[in-house]
mmCIF file of C-alpha atoms in Angstrom:
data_model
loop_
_atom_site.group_PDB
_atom_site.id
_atom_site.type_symbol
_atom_site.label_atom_id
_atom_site.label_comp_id
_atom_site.label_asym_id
_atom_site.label_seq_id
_atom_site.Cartn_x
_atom_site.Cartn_y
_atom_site.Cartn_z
ATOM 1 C CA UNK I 1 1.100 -21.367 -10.581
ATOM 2 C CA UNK I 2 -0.148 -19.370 -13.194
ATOM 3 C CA UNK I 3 1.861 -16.454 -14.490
ATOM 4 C CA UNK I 4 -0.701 -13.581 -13.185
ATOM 5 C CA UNK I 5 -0.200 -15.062 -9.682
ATOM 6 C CA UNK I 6 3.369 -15.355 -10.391
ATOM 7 C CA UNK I 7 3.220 -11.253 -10.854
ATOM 8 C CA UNK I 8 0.887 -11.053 -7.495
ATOM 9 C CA UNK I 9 3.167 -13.356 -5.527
ATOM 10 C CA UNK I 10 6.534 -11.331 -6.586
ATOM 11 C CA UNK I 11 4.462 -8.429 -4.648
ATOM 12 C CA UNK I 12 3.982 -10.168 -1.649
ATOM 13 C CA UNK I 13 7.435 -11.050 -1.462
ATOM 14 C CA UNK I 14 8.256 -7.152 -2.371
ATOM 15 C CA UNK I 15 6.800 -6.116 1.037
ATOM 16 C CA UNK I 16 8.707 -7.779 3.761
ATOM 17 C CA UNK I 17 12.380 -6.651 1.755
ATOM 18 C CA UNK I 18 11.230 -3.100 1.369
ATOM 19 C CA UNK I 19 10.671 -2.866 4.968
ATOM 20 C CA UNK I 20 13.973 -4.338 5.693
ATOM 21 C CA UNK I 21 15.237 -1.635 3.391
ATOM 22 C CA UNK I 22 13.463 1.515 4.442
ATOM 23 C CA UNK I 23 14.217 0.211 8.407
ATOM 24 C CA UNK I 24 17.645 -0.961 8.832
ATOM 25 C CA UNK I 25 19.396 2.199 8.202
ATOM 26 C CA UNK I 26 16.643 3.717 10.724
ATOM 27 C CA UNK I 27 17.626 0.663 13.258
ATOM 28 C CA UNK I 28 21.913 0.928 12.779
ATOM 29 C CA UNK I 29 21.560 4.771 11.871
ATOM 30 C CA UNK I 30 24.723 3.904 9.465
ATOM 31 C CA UNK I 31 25.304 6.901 6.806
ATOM 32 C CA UNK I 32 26.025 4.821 4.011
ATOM 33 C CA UNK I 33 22.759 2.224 4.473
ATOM 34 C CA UNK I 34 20.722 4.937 4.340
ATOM 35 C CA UNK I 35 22.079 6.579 1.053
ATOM 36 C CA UNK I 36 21.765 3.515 -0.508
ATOM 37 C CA UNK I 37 18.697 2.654 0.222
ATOM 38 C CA UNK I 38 17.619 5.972 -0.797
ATOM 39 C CA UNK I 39 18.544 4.841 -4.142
ATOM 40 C CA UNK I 40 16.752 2.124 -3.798
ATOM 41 C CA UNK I 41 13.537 2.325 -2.103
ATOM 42 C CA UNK I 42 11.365 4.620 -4.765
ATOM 43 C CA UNK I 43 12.857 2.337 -7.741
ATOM 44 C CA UNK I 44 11.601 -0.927 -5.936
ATOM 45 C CA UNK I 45 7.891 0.366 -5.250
ATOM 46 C CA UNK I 46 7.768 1.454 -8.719
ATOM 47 C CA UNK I 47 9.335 -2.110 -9.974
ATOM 48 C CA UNK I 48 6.240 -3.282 -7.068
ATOM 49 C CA UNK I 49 3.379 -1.759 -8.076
ATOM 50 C CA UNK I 50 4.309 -2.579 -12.118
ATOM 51 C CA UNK I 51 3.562 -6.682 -10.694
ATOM 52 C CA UNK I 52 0.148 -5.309 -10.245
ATOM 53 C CA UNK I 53 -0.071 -3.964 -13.790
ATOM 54 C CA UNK I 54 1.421 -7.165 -15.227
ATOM 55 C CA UNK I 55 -1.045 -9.541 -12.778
ATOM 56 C CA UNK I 56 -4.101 -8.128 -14.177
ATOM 57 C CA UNK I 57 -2.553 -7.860 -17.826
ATOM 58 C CA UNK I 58 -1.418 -11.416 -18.414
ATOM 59 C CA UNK I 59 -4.493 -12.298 -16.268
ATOM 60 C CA UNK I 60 -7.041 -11.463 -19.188
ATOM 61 C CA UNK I 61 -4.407 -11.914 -21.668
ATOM 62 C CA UNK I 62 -4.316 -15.405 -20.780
ATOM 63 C CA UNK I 63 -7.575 -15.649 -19.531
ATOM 64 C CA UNK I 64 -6.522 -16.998 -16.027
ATOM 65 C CA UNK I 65 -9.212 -14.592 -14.098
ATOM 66 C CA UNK I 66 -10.296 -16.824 -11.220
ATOM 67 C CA UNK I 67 -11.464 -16.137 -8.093
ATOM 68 C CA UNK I 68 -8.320 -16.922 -6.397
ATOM 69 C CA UNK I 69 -7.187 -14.006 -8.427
ATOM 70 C CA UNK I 70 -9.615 -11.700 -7.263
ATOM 71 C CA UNK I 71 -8.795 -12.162 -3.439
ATOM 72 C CA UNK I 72 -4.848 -12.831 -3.905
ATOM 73 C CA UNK I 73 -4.613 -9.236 -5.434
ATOM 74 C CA UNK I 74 -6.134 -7.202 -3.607
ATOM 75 C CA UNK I 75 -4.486 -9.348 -0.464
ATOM 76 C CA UNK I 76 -0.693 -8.889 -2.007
ATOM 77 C CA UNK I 77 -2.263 -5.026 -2.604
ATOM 78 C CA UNK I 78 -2.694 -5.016 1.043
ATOM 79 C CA UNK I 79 0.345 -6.075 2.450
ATOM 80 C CA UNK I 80 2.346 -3.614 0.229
ATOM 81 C CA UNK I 81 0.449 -0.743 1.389
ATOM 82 C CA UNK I 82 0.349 -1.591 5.005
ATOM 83 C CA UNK I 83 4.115 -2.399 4.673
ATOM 84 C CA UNK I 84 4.718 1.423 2.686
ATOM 85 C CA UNK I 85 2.355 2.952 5.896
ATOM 86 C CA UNK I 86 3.874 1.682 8.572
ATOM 87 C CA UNK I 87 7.485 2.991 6.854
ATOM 88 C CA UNK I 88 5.710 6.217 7.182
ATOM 89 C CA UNK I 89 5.631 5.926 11.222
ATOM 90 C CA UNK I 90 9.620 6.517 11.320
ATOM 91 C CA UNK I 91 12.418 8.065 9.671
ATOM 92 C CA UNK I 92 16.438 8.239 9.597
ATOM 93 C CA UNK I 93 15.782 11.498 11.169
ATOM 94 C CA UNK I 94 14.700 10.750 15.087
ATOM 95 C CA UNK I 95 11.326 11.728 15.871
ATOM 96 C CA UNK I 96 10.120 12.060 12.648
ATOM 97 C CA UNK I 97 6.877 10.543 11.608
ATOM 98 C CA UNK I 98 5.139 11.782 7.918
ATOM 99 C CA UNK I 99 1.650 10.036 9.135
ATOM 100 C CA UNK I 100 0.221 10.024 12.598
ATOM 101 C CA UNK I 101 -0.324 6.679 13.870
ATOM 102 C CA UNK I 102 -4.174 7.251 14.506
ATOM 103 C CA UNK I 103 -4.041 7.106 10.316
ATOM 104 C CA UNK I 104 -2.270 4.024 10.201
ATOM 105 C CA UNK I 105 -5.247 2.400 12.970
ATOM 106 C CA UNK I 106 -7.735 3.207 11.229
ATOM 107 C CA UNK I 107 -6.718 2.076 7.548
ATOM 108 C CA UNK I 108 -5.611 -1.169 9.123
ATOM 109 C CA UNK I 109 -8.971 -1.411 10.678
ATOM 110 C CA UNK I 110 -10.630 -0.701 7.527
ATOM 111 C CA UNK I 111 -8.182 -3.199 5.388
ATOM 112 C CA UNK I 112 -9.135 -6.064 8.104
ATOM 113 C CA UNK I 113 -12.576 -5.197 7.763
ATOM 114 C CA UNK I 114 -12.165 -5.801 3.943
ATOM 115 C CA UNK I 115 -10.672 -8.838 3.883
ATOM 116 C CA UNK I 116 -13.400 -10.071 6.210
ATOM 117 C CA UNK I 117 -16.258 -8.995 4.042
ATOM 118 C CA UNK I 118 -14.387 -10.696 0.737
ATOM 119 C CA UNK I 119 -13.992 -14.027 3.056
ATOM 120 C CA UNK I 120 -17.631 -13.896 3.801
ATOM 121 C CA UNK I 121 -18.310 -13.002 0.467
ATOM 122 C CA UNK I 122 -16.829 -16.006 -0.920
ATOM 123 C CA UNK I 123 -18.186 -18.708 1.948
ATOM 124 C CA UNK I 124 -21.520 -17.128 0.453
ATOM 125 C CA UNK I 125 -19.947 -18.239 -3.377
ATOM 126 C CA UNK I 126 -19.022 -14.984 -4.847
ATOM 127 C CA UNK I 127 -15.652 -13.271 -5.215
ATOM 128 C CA UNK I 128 -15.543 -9.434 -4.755
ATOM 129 C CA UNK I 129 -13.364 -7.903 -7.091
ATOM 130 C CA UNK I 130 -11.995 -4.035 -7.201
ATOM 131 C CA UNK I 131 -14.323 -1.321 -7.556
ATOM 132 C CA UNK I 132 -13.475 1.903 -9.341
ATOM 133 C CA UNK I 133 -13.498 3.266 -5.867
ATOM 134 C CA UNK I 134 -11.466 1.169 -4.033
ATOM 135 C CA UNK I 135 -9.069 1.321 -7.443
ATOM 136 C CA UNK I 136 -8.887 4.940 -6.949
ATOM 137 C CA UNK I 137 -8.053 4.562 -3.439
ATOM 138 C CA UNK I 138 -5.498 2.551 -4.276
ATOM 139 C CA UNK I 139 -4.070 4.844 -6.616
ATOM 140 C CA UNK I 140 -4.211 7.508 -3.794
ATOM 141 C CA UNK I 141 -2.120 5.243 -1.562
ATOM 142 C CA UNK I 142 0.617 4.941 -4.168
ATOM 143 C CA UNK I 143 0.931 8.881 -4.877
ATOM 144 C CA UNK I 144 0.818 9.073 -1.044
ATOM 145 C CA UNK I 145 3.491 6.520 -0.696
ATOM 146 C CA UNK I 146 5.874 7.570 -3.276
ATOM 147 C CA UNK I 147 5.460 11.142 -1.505
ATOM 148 C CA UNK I 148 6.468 10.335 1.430
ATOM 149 C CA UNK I 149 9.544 8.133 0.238
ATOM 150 C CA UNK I 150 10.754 11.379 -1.854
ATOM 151 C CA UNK I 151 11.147 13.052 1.119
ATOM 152 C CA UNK I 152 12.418 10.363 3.323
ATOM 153 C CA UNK I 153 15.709 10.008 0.212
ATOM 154 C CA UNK I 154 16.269 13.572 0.142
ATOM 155 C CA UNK I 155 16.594 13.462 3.384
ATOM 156 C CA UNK I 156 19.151 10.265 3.380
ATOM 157 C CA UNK I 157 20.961 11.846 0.452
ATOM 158 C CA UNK I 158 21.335 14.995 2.444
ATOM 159 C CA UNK I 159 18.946 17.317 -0.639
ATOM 160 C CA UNK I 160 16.879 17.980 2.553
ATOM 161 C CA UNK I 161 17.351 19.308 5.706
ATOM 162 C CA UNK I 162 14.930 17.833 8.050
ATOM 163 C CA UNK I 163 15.757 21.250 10.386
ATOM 164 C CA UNK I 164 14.958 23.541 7.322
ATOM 165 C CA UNK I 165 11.861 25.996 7.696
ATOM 166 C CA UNK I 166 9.925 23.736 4.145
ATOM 167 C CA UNK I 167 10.520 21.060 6.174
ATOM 168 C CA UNK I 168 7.160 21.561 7.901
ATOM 169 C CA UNK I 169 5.599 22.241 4.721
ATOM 170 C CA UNK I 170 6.637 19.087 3.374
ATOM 171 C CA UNK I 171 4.798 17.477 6.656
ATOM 172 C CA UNK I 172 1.678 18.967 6.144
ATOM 173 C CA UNK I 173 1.554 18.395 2.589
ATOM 174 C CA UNK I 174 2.561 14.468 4.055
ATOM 175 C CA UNK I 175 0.114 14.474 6.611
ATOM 176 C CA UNK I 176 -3.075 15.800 4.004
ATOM 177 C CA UNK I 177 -2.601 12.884 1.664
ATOM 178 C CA UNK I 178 -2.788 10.462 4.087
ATOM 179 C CA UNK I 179 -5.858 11.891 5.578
ATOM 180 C CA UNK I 180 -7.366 12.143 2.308
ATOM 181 C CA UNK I 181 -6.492 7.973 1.911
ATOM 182 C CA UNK I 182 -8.364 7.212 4.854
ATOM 183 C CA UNK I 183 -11.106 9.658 3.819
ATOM 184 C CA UNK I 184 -11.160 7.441 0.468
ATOM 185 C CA UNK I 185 -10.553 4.180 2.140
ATOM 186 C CA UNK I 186 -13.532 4.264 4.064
ATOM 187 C CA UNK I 187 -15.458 5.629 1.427
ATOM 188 C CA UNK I 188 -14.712 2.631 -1.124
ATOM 189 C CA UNK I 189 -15.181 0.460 2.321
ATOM 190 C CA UNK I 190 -19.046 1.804 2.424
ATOM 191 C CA UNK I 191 -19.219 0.694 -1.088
ATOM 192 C CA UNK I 192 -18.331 -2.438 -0.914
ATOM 193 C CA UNK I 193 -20.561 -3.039 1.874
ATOM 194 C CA UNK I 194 -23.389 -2.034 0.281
ATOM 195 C CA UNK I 195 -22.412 -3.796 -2.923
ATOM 196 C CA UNK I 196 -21.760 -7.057 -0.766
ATOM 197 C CA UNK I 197 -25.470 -6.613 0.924
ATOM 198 C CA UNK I 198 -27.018 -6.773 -2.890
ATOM 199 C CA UNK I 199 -25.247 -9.288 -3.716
ATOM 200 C CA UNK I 200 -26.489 -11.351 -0.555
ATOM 201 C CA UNK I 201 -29.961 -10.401 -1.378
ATOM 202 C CA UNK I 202 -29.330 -11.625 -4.611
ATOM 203 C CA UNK I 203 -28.470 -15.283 -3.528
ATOM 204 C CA UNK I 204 -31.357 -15.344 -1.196
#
């Protein structure tokens, strides 16, 4: 495998332990779990998303861009983000949630509905690779998701009181950033689509 995928793999394999990480102190509700994984969780997304700088680095260092490249990215993309979202449905704290589930549908509606146009895409010959906008959207989900996970550890470090009056605050702030990601999501999605229609009348 070559090194860049190495990087995109190691993301992949990021997602399924940081949900075991955020969730089992929510699932045992033991004190000590969820201090430590307060420590941990922020520093693991950050050591995650630096595999994505690191993919794309060594990728045109090395010149291994291939079209396997462009669709394993922005695949191991979504499965991190998905993963960090549906984090964001629970907390340590009972009935907390920092993004309504409605959010979460329709992202996941619009990620499926990516990865379907980039598999039709490529049956057609052609590998779609990131836009600016669906980079910046990206980018959006990352601020979004470290957000939330700030809050989340102050909360399992005992900095913040999830009873507190800022507390609410802190949930609307929460609960604009992830409507402004789905705003962007599906405005990147549009783009693609029309980029993906050119590119079929291209071909023809």
């Amino acid at each position: 495998m070559k090194l860049s995928n190495k990087f995109t793999l190691a993301r992949v394999i990021f997602a399924p332990i940081f949900f075991l990480i955020y969730y089992i102190p929510v699932w045992t509700q033991h004190e000590l779990l969820a201090k430590v994984s307060a420590c941990i969780m922020i520093p693991l997304l950050a050591l995650a998303q630096l595999t994505d700088y690191f993919d794309g680095h060594y990728a045109r260092k090395n010149n291994e861009v291939s079209d396997f490249g462009k669709l394993f990215d922005p695949f191991a993309d979504v499965m991190l983000n998905l993963t960090l979202f549906l984090c964001a449905q629970s907390s340590y704290v009972q009935g907390l949630r920092y993004m309504p589930l409605v959010l979460f549908i329709l992202i996941l509606y619009r990620e499926f509905g990516m990865n379907f146009i980039r598999m039709v895409a490529v049956s057609h010959g052609t590998a779609i690779a990131a836009r600016k906008g669906g980079k910046f959207k990206t980018v959006f989900y990352i601020s979004s998701g470290f957000y939330m996970l700030a809050v989340e550890s102050g909360i399992r470090l005992g900095f913040v009181s999830p009873d507190a009056s800022y507390m609410n605050v802190l949930k609307i702030v929460a609960l604009v950033m992830f409507s402004i990601c789905v705003l962007l999501s599906y405005i990147s999605f549009i783009d693609y689509i029309k980029t993906f229609a050119s590119v079929l009348k291209e071909k023809k």
